[in-house]
Amino acid sequence: MIDLKRLEIWFITGSQHLYGPETLKQVAAHSREISTALNDADAIPVKMVFKPVVKSPEEVFALCEQANQASPCIGLVTWCHTFSPSRMWINGLKLLRKPILHLHTQYNRDIPWSSIDMDFMNLNQAAHGDREHGFIMSRMRLARKVVAGYWQEAAVQQQIGAWCRAAAAWHDWQGAAFCRFGDNMREVAVTEGDKVAAQIKFGYSVNGYGVGDLVKQVNAVREPQIKALLEEYEASYEIPSASAKDEKYQGSLREAARIEVGLRAFLKNGGFKGFTTTFEDLHGLAQLPGVSAQRLMADGYGFAAEGDWKTCALVRAMKVMAAGLKGGTSFMEDYTYHLNAKGSKVLGAHMLEICPSIADGKPSLQVHPLGIGGKADPARLVFDTPPGPALNAALMDMGNRFRLLVNEVDVVSPDKPLPKLPVARALWVPKPDFNTAVTAWIYGGGAHHTGFSQAVTTEMLEDFAAMAGIELAVIDAGTSLRHFKHELNWNEIYYGLRSGLGS
Ligand code: MN
């Protein structure tokens, strides 16, 4: 469902006519070499496309216009091998609507001590050419990412790769449609928000659909479709031996499969990239979609429960960022705590809907009663999450702006098995430590719903927030509570001044 290789980043080198055709030929050859190396780098998941060196205001303008129009182009990498006077960039940059990364590198790695002459100096000029290039973007208050270092270094390529992933997710949001079955969970605040502001800011639309429209699709599902899906369930998951021949279990699975076939068809027909459900609005559905929501997430759909469209869209964006990387991404909720002086932890889970991309081993397909909603016992995949670094991200509507809050965590193995817990879960220790992290999260107004990932990094989300022009607050190993509180206060002023009227 998510294929990053068809997306393009355009590699643009700035120069000017002053140098003459010979030098410009060399500039172009070097640029081509660098863009090819970046295209071939494992860390960079998209195509890096070489574009002819720009030498005049007209060329910059035409190129920025082309980039805006080209649908596979998700962003530009710019670099000034030589000196490219920046006033020639103004009109182009003014209209550019694609994200931009300024790569501050040099074609030659080392100074050739014994042979260096003025020809070398005049060709390898990024040290001052890129300063001029940086100035104009700062002067124009343009959001961009600056990456500095030698272009063959792994760390440099990884930073470019992280930005490419953010740009892919940003591109994916433009024009995306998210489907909301029913409305918000009644009286809940943090899952609400301004959908008009979100559409202006983020480019995606969220629209509501009556659950009856879904029920119609679910009721139209035919027996062979259910049978085929049940066979897939059996091949993919552990079926508890006590349940295998149980009639009630089989009946529940059949209903779950019927819902999944109908839900898939509904989402496909509508061209949706994600959806929300709410247990308060299931009229006509036999059970709350559990295993179907889990499997659709595993296929790349965004999802969040209780009508939480912001988290749904965020989970989708994180799925795009994570495409092809090791580690899964899921909708998540901070559920309950282990508050122990020897090491406090958070147990994350949901009523049902955790993505099996984060499963440690083969999930178990189980049916249990659900305490709320008043529906039949729903089927769900139950599993633990493998230990290792991860993060939680939440997106809140603060009234005058959106805030993206990120907390880096370490997933740990449960102290003991949890044989009676009938839902998928992850156990983690937040950074810098439990008390600081959860205190900062609460000060930040952080939601209980998050996008959880063992693949997405803070750097990707930082780049993504910059592309969206929204506030980012990070809680990580370096967080000090006092500083974090100041940061939130400073952000009030900064975003308050910046937003003015409108979004
Ligand atoms: Mn919830």
Coordinates of C-alpha atoms and ligand atoms in Angstrom, one line a residue:
M1 CA 0.0 0.0 0.0
I2 CA 2.9 2.4 0.7
D3 CA 5.7 2.5 -1.9
L4 CA 8.3 5.2 -1.3
K5 CA 10.4 4.3 -4.3
R6 CA 8.0 5.9 -6.8
L7 CA 8.6 9.3 -5.0
E8 CA 11.2 11.8 -6.1
I9 CA 13.5 14.3 -4.4
W10 CA 15.0 16.7 -6.9
F11 CA 18.7 17.5 -6.4
I12 CA 19.3 21.1 -7.3
T13 CA 22.7 22.8 -7.5
G14 CA 23.0 26.5 -7.5
S15 CA 25.7 28.4 -9.4
Q16 CA 26.0 31.4 -11.8
H17 CA 27.2 32.2 -15.3
L18 CA 30.3 34.0 -14.0
Y19 CA 32.4 30.8 -13.8
G20 CA 32.2 30.1 -17.6
P21 CA 31.1 26.9 -19.3
E22 CA 34.1 24.7 -18.4
T23 CA 33.7 25.1 -14.6
L24 CA 29.9 24.8 -14.9
K25 CA 30.4 21.5 -16.7
Q26 CA 32.5 20.3 -13.8
V27 CA 29.9 21.5 -11.3
A28 CA 27.2 19.6 -13.2
A29 CA 29.3 16.4 -13.3
H30 CA 30.1 16.6 -9.6
S31 CA 26.4 17.2 -8.7
R32 CA 25.4 14.3 -10.8
E33 CA 27.9 12.1 -8.9
I34 CA 26.6 13.2 -5.5
S35 CA 22.9 12.8 -6.5
T36 CA 23.6 9.3 -7.8
A37 CA 25.4 8.3 -4.6
L38 CA 22.5 9.6 -2.6
N39 CA 20.0 7.8 -4.9
D40 CA 21.9 4.6 -4.2
A41 CA 22.3 5.1 -0.5
D42 CA 20.4 2.5 1.6
A43 CA 19.4 5.2 4.1
I44 CA 17.5 7.2 1.4
P45 CA 14.2 5.5 0.6
V46 CA 13.1 7.6 -2.4
K47 CA 14.6 8.4 -5.9
M48 CA 17.1 11.2 -5.9
V49 CA 16.8 12.9 -9.3
F50 CA 19.6 15.1 -10.7
K51 CA 18.4 18.4 -12.2
P52 CA 20.5 20.7 -14.4
V53 CA 22.5 23.3 -12.5
V54 CA 20.6 26.6 -12.0
K55 CA 22.5 29.8 -12.9
S56 CA 19.9 32.5 -13.2
P57 CA 16.7 33.9 -11.6
E58 CA 14.7 32.5 -14.6
E59 CA 16.1 29.0 -14.2
V60 CA 15.4 29.0 -10.4
F61 CA 11.8 30.3 -11.0
A62 CA 11.1 27.7 -13.7
L63 CA 12.5 24.9 -11.7
C64 CA 10.4 25.8 -8.6
E65 CA 7.3 26.0 -10.7
Q66 CA 8.1 22.6 -12.2
A67 CA 8.6 21.1 -8.8
N68 CA 5.2 22.4 -7.6
Q69 CA 3.5 20.8 -10.6
A70 CA 5.4 17.5 -10.6
S71 CA 3.3 15.1 -8.6
P72 CA 6.0 12.5 -7.9
C73 CA 8.3 15.3 -6.6
I74 CA 8.0 15.5 -2.8
G75 CA 10.8 17.9 -2.1
L76 CA 14.1 19.6 -3.1
V77 CA 17.6 19.2 -1.9
T78 CA 19.7 22.3 -2.7
W79 CA 23.4 22.8 -2.6
C80 CA 25.8 25.5 -3.8
H81 CA 29.0 23.9 -5.0
T82 CA 30.1 27.3 -6.1
F83 CA 28.7 30.7 -5.2
S84 CA 25.1 31.3 -6.3
P85 CA 24.0 34.9 -5.5
S86 CA 20.8 34.4 -3.5
R87 CA 18.7 37.3 -4.9
M88 CA 18.3 35.1 -8.0
W89 CA 16.6 32.5 -5.8
I90 CA 14.0 34.9 -4.2
N91 CA 11.2 34.6 -6.8
G92 CA 11.5 30.9 -7.1
L93 CA 11.6 30.2 -3.4
K94 CA 8.6 32.5 -2.9
L95 CA 6.3 30.3 -4.8
L96 CA 7.9 26.9 -3.9
R97 CA 5.3 24.7 -2.1
K98 CA 7.5 21.6 -1.7
P99 CA 9.7 21.0 1.4
I100 CA 13.4 21.9 1.1
L101 CA 16.6 20.5 2.5
H102 CA 19.7 22.5 2.3
L103 CA 22.7 20.1 2.0
H104 CA 25.8 21.8 3.2
T105 CA 28.6 19.6 1.8
Q106 CA 31.7 19.8 -0.4
Y107 CA 32.5 17.7 -3.4
N108 CA 36.1 17.2 -2.3
R109 CA 36.5 15.7 1.1
D110 CA 40.1 16.8 1.9
I111 CA 42.1 19.8 1.2
P112 CA 44.8 18.7 -1.2
W113 CA 47.6 20.3 0.8
S114 CA 50.4 20.0 -1.7
S115 CA 48.4 20.8 -4.9
I116 CA 45.8 23.2 -3.8
D117 CA 45.6 26.3 -6.0
M118 CA 43.0 29.0 -6.9
D119 CA 41.2 26.7 -9.4
F120 CA 40.5 24.2 -6.5
M121 CA 39.4 27.1 -4.3
N122 CA 37.1 28.5 -6.9
L123 CA 35.4 25.2 -7.6
N124 CA 35.0 23.9 -4.0
Q125 CA 33.3 27.0 -2.6
A126 CA 30.3 25.6 -0.6
A127 CA 31.9 26.9 2.6
H128 CA 30.9 30.4 1.5
G129 CA 28.4 29.7 -1.3
D130 CA 26.1 27.8 1.1
R131 CA 26.3 30.6 3.6
E132 CA 24.8 33.0 1.1
H133 CA 22.2 30.3 0.3
G134 CA 21.3 29.9 4.0
F135 CA 21.0 33.6 4.5
I136 CA 18.3 34.1 1.9
M137 CA 16.2 31.3 3.4
S138 CA 16.6 32.7 6.9
R139 CA 15.8 36.2 5.6
M140 CA 12.7 34.8 3.9
R141 CA 11.8 32.9 7.1
L142 CA 11.6 29.7 5.1
A143 CA 11.2 26.4 7.0
R144 CA 13.9 24.0 5.8
K145 CA 16.2 21.3 7.1
V146 CA 20.0 22.0 7.0
V147 CA 22.3 19.0 6.9
A148 CA 26.0 19.6 7.1
G149 CA 28.9 17.1 6.5
Y150 CA 30.5 15.1 3.8
W151 CA 28.0 13.6 1.4
Q152 CA 29.4 10.1 1.6
E153 CA 29.1 9.9 5.4
A154 CA 26.5 7.5 6.8
A155 CA 25.3 10.1 9.3
V156 CA 24.7 12.7 6.6
Q157 CA 22.8 10.2 4.4
Q158 CA 20.7 9.1 7.4
Q159 CA 19.7 12.7 8.1
I160 CA 18.7 13.2 4.5
G161 CA 16.8 9.9 4.6
A162 CA 14.9 10.9 7.7
W163 CA 13.8 14.1 6.0
C164 CA 12.8 12.1 2.9
R165 CA 10.5 10.0 5.0
A166 CA 8.9 13.1 6.6
A167 CA 8.5 14.6 3.1
A168 CA 6.9 11.4 1.9
A169 CA 4.4 11.5 4.8
W170 CA 3.7 15.2 4.1
H171 CA 3.1 14.4 0.5
D172 CA 0.8 11.6 1.4
W173 CA -1.4 13.9 3.6
Q174 CA -2.0 16.4 0.7
G175 CA -5.5 15.6 -0.5
A176 CA -5.8 12.5 1.7
A177 CA -9.3 11.6 3.0
F178 CA -10.0 10.1 6.4
C179 CA -13.3 8.4 7.2
R180 CA -15.0 8.9 10.5
F181 CA -17.7 6.4 11.4
G182 CA -20.0 8.3 13.8
D183 CA -18.7 11.2 15.8
N184 CA -16.4 11.7 18.8
M185 CA -16.7 9.7 22.0
R186 CA -19.2 11.8 24.0
E187 CA -17.8 14.6 26.1
V188 CA -14.1 13.8 25.4
A189 CA -12.0 16.9 24.8
V190 CA -8.5 15.9 23.5
T191 CA -9.8 13.9 20.6
E192 CA -11.8 16.9 19.3
G193 CA -10.3 19.6 17.1
D194 CA -10.9 22.0 14.3
K195 CA -11.2 20.0 11.1
V196 CA -11.2 23.1 9.0
A197 CA -8.0 24.3 10.5
A198 CA -6.5 20.9 10.0
Q199 CA -7.4 20.8 6.4
I200 CA -5.9 24.3 5.8
K201 CA -2.7 23.3 7.7
F202 CA -2.3 19.7 6.8
G203 CA -4.0 19.2 3.5
Y204 CA -6.2 16.2 4.5
S205 CA -9.9 16.1 4.9
V206 CA -11.9 14.3 7.6
N207 CA -15.6 13.5 6.9
G208 CA -18.2 11.6 8.9
Y209 CA -20.2 8.6 7.6
G210 CA -23.2 7.0 9.2
V211 CA -22.3 3.6 10.5
G212 CA -25.4 2.4 8.6
D213 CA -23.5 3.0 5.4
L214 CA -20.8 0.6 6.6
V215 CA -23.5 -1.9 7.9
K216 CA -24.9 -2.0 4.4
Q217 CA -21.6 -3.0 3.0
V218 CA -21.0 -5.5 5.7
N219 CA -24.4 -7.1 5.1
A220 CA -23.6 -7.5 1.4
V221 CA -20.5 -9.7 2.1
R222 CA -20.9 -13.1 0.6
E223 CA -20.0 -16.5 2.2
P224 CA -17.0 -17.3 0.0
Q225 CA -15.4 -14.0 1.1
I226 CA -15.9 -14.8 4.7
K227 CA -14.5 -18.4 4.2
A228 CA -11.4 -17.1 2.5
L229 CA -10.7 -14.6 5.2
L230 CA -11.2 -17.2 7.9
E231 CA -8.6 -19.4 6.2
E232 CA -6.2 -16.5 6.2
Y233 CA -6.8 -15.9 9.9
E234 CA -6.1 -19.5 10.6
A235 CA -2.9 -19.5 8.6
S236 CA -1.6 -16.2 10.1
Y237 CA -2.4 -16.4 13.8
E238 CA -2.4 -18.8 16.8
I239 CA -5.8 -20.2 17.4
P240 CA -6.2 -21.1 21.1
S241 CA -6.7 -24.9 21.2
A242 CA -9.7 -24.6 23.6
S243 CA -11.4 -22.3 21.1
A244 CA -10.8 -24.1 17.8
K245 CA -13.9 -26.1 17.9
D246 CA -16.0 -23.8 20.1
E247 CA -19.1 -22.7 18.2
K248 CA -19.4 -19.4 19.9
Y249 CA -15.8 -18.6 19.0
Q250 CA -16.3 -19.6 15.4
G251 CA -19.4 -17.5 15.2
S252 CA -17.6 -14.5 16.6
L253 CA -14.8 -14.9 14.1
R254 CA -17.2 -15.2 11.2
E255 CA -18.8 -11.9 12.3
A256 CA -15.3 -10.3 12.6
A257 CA -14.4 -11.5 9.1
R258 CA -17.7 -10.2 7.7
I259 CA -16.9 -6.8 9.2
E260 CA -13.4 -6.8 7.8
V261 CA -14.5 -7.6 4.3
G262 CA -17.2 -4.9 4.4
L263 CA -14.9 -2.3 6.0
R264 CA -12.1 -2.9 3.5
A265 CA -14.5 -2.5 0.6
F266 CA -15.9 0.7 2.2
L267 CA -12.4 2.2 2.6
K268 CA -11.3 1.1 -0.8
N269 CA -14.3 2.5 -2.6
G270 CA -14.0 5.8 -0.8
G271 CA -10.2 6.1 -1.4
F272 CA -9.6 6.5 2.3
K273 CA -6.2 6.4 4.0
G274 CA -7.5 5.8 7.5
F275 CA -10.6 5.7 9.6
T276 CA -12.0 6.1 13.1
T277 CA -14.7 4.1 15.0
T278 CA -16.5 4.7 18.2
F279 CA -18.0 2.1 20.5
E280 CA -20.9 4.5 21.2
D281 CA -22.0 4.3 17.6
L282 CA -22.1 0.7 16.3
H283 CA -25.8 0.4 15.4
G284 CA -26.3 -2.6 13.2
L285 CA -22.7 -4.0 13.7
A286 CA -22.6 -7.2 15.7
Q287 CA -19.3 -6.3 17.4
L288 CA -16.8 -3.5 17.7
P289 CA -14.3 -3.8 14.8
G290 CA -11.2 -5.3 16.6
V291 CA -9.2 -7.7 14.5
S292 CA -10.2 -5.8 11.3
A293 CA -8.9 -2.5 12.7
Q294 CA -5.7 -4.3 13.7
R295 CA -5.2 -5.9 10.3
L296 CA -6.1 -2.7 8.3
M297 CA -3.5 -0.8 10.4
A298 CA -0.9 -3.5 9.5
D299 CA -1.7 -2.8 5.8
G300 CA -0.9 0.8 6.3
Y301 CA -4.2 2.4 7.1
G302 CA -4.3 5.1 9.8
F303 CA -6.6 4.3 12.7
A304 CA -7.7 5.7 16.0
A305 CA -10.7 4.9 18.2
E306 CA -13.4 7.0 19.7
G307 CA -13.6 9.3 16.7
D308 CA -10.0 10.5 17.2
W309 CA -9.3 11.7 13.6
K310 CA -6.0 13.6 14.5
T311 CA -4.4 10.4 15.9
C312 CA -5.8 8.5 12.9
A313 CA -4.1 10.8 10.4
L314 CA -0.9 10.9 12.5
V315 CA -0.7 7.1 12.6
R316 CA -1.1 7.1 8.8
A317 CA 1.7 9.6 8.5
M318 CA 3.9 7.6 10.8
K319 CA 3.2 4.4 8.7
V320 CA 4.4 6.3 5.6
M321 CA 7.6 7.5 7.4
A322 CA 8.3 3.9 8.6
A323 CA 7.7 2.2 5.3
G324 CA 10.4 -0.5 4.7
L325 CA 12.1 0.0 8.1
K326 CA 12.4 -2.6 10.8
G327 CA 9.9 -2.2 13.6
G328 CA 6.1 -1.5 13.6
T329 CA 3.8 1.4 14.1
S330 CA 0.5 1.4 15.9
F331 CA -2.3 3.4 17.4
M332 CA -1.7 3.3 21.2
E333 CA -3.1 4.5 24.5
D334 CA -1.3 5.0 27.8
Y335 CA -3.5 2.5 29.8
T336 CA -2.1 1.7 33.2
Y337 CA 1.0 2.1 35.3
H338 CA 3.5 0.0 37.2
L339 CA 4.4 2.6 39.9
N340 CA 7.3 1.0 41.7
A341 CA 10.3 2.6 43.3
K342 CA 12.5 0.0 41.6
G343 CA 11.4 1.2 38.2
S344 CA 8.0 2.7 37.1
K345 CA 6.6 1.7 33.7
V346 CA 3.7 2.4 31.4
L347 CA 1.5 -0.4 30.1
G348 CA 0.1 0.7 26.7
A349 CA -2.8 -1.0 25.0
H350 CA -6.3 -0.3 23.9
M351 CA -9.7 -2.0 24.1
L352 CA -8.7 -4.0 21.1
E353 CA -7.1 -2.0 18.3
I354 CA -3.3 -2.4 18.5
C355 CA -1.5 -3.0 15.2
P356 CA 0.2 -6.4 14.8
S357 CA 3.1 -4.8 13.1
I358 CA 4.5 -4.3 16.6
A359 CA 3.9 -8.0 17.6
D360 CA 6.6 -10.0 19.2
G361 CA 6.0 -13.3 17.3
K362 CA 2.8 -14.7 16.1
P363 CA -0.3 -13.0 17.5
S364 CA -3.0 -15.1 19.2
L365 CA -6.6 -14.7 17.8
Q366 CA -8.9 -14.6 20.7
V367 CA -12.5 -13.7 21.5
H368 CA -13.5 -12.2 24.8
P369 CA -16.3 -10.1 26.2
L370 CA -15.9 -6.3 26.0
G371 CA -17.0 -4.4 29.1
I372 CA -18.4 -1.4 27.3
G373 CA -20.5 -0.8 24.2
G374 CA -23.1 -3.5 24.8
K375 CA -22.2 -5.5 21.8
A376 CA -21.3 -9.2 21.1
D377 CA -17.8 -10.5 22.1
P378 CA -15.3 -9.1 19.6
A379 CA -12.4 -11.0 18.1
R380 CA -8.9 -9.5 18.6
L381 CA -5.2 -10.3 18.2
V382 CA -3.3 -10.6 21.4
F383 CA 0.4 -10.2 21.7
D384 CA 3.4 -8.5 23.5
T385 CA 5.7 -6.0 21.9
P386 CA 9.5 -6.7 21.5
P387 CA 11.9 -4.7 23.7
G388 CA 13.9 -1.8 22.2
P389 CA 13.7 1.9 21.6
A390 CA 10.4 3.5 20.5
L391 CA 8.5 6.7 20.8
N392 CA 5.0 8.0 21.3
A393 CA 3.6 11.0 19.4
A394 CA 0.4 12.9 20.0
L395 CA -1.2 15.7 18.1
M396 CA -3.4 18.2 20.0
D397 CA -5.4 21.2 18.9
M398 CA -4.4 23.9 21.3
G399 CA -7.0 26.4 20.0
N400 CA -4.7 28.7 18.1
R401 CA -2.3 26.0 16.8
F402 CA -1.6 22.2 16.6
R403 CA 1.1 20.8 19.0
L404 CA 3.0 17.7 18.2
L405 CA 4.3 16.1 21.4
V406 CA 6.9 13.3 21.3
N407 CA 8.2 11.2 24.0
E408 CA 11.1 8.7 23.5
V409 CA 10.7 5.5 25.4
D410 CA 12.4 2.1 25.9
V411 CA 10.1 -0.8 25.4
V412 CA 10.8 -3.5 28.0
S413 CA 9.6 -7.1 28.5
P414 CA 6.9 -7.7 31.0
D415 CA 8.2 -8.6 34.5
K416 CA 5.9 -11.7 34.3
P417 CA 3.5 -13.1 31.8
L418 CA 0.0 -11.5 31.6
P419 CA -2.2 -14.6 31.0
K420 CA -5.4 -12.9 31.8
L421 CA -5.0 -9.7 29.8
P422 CA -7.1 -10.2 26.7
V423 CA -5.6 -7.4 24.6
A424 CA -2.3 -6.6 22.7
R425 CA 0.1 -4.5 24.8
A426 CA 3.4 -2.8 25.0
L427 CA 5.3 -2.0 28.2
W428 CA 7.8 0.9 28.3
V429 CA 9.9 3.1 30.4
P430 CA 9.7 6.7 29.2
K431 CA 12.8 9.0 28.9
P432 CA 14.4 10.7 30.7
D433 CA 12.7 8.9 33.6
F434 CA 9.1 8.0 34.4
N435 CA 8.2 10.9 36.6
T436 CA 9.8 13.6 34.5
A437 CA 8.3 12.2 31.3
V438 CA 4.8 11.9 32.4
T439 CA 4.9 15.2 34.2
A440 CA 6.1 17.0 31.1
W441 CA 3.5 15.1 29.0
I442 CA 0.7 16.3 31.3
Y443 CA 2.0 19.9 31.2
G444 CA 2.1 19.7 27.4
G445 CA -1.5 18.7 27.3
G446 CA -0.5 15.4 25.7
A447 CA -3.3 13.1 24.7
H448 CA -3.9 9.6 26.0
H449 CA -4.0 8.4 22.4
T450 CA -0.8 8.3 20.5
G451 CA 1.0 7.0 17.4
F452 CA 3.5 4.5 18.8
S453 CA 6.5 3.4 16.7
Q454 CA 9.6 1.3 16.9
A455 CA 10.7 2.6 13.4
V456 CA 9.9 6.3 13.3
T457 CA 12.5 8.6 14.9
T458 CA 12.2 12.0 16.7
E459 CA 14.2 13.4 13.8
M460 CA 11.5 12.4 11.3
L461 CA 8.8 13.9 13.4
E462 CA 10.9 17.1 13.9
D463 CA 11.3 17.4 10.1
F464 CA 7.6 16.7 9.6
A465 CA 6.5 19.3 12.1
A466 CA 8.7 21.9 10.4
M467 CA 7.1 21.1 7.0
A468 CA 3.7 21.5 8.6
G469 CA 4.7 24.6 10.4
I470 CA 3.4 23.4 13.7
E471 CA 4.7 23.4 17.2
L472 CA 6.9 20.4 18.3
A473 CA 7.7 19.6 21.9
V474 CA 10.0 16.7 22.6
I475 CA 10.5 14.8 25.8
D476 CA 13.7 12.8 25.6
A477 CA 16.9 11.9 27.5
G478 CA 17.9 15.6 27.7
T479 CA 14.6 16.9 29.0
S480 CA 14.6 19.0 32.1
L481 CA 11.2 19.8 33.5
R482 CA 11.9 23.5 34.2
H483 CA 13.3 24.1 30.8
F484 CA 10.4 22.2 29.2
K485 CA 7.8 24.4 31.0
H486 CA 9.6 27.5 29.8
E487 CA 9.6 26.1 26.3
L488 CA 5.9 25.7 26.3
N489 CA 5.5 29.3 27.5
W490 CA 7.8 30.6 24.9
N491 CA 5.9 28.6 22.2
E492 CA 2.7 30.3 23.3
I493 CA 4.2 33.7 22.4
Y494 CA 6.0 32.5 19.2
Y495 CA 3.0 30.7 17.7
G496 CA 0.6 33.4 19.0
L497 CA 2.6 36.1 17.2
R498 CA 3.0 33.9 14.1
S499 CA -0.5 32.7 13.6
G500 CA -2.3 36.0 13.9
L501 CA -5.8 35.6 12.3
G502 CA -6.8 32.5 10.5
S503 CA -5.2 29.1 11.1
Ligands
MN1 MN -9.1 5.2 23.6

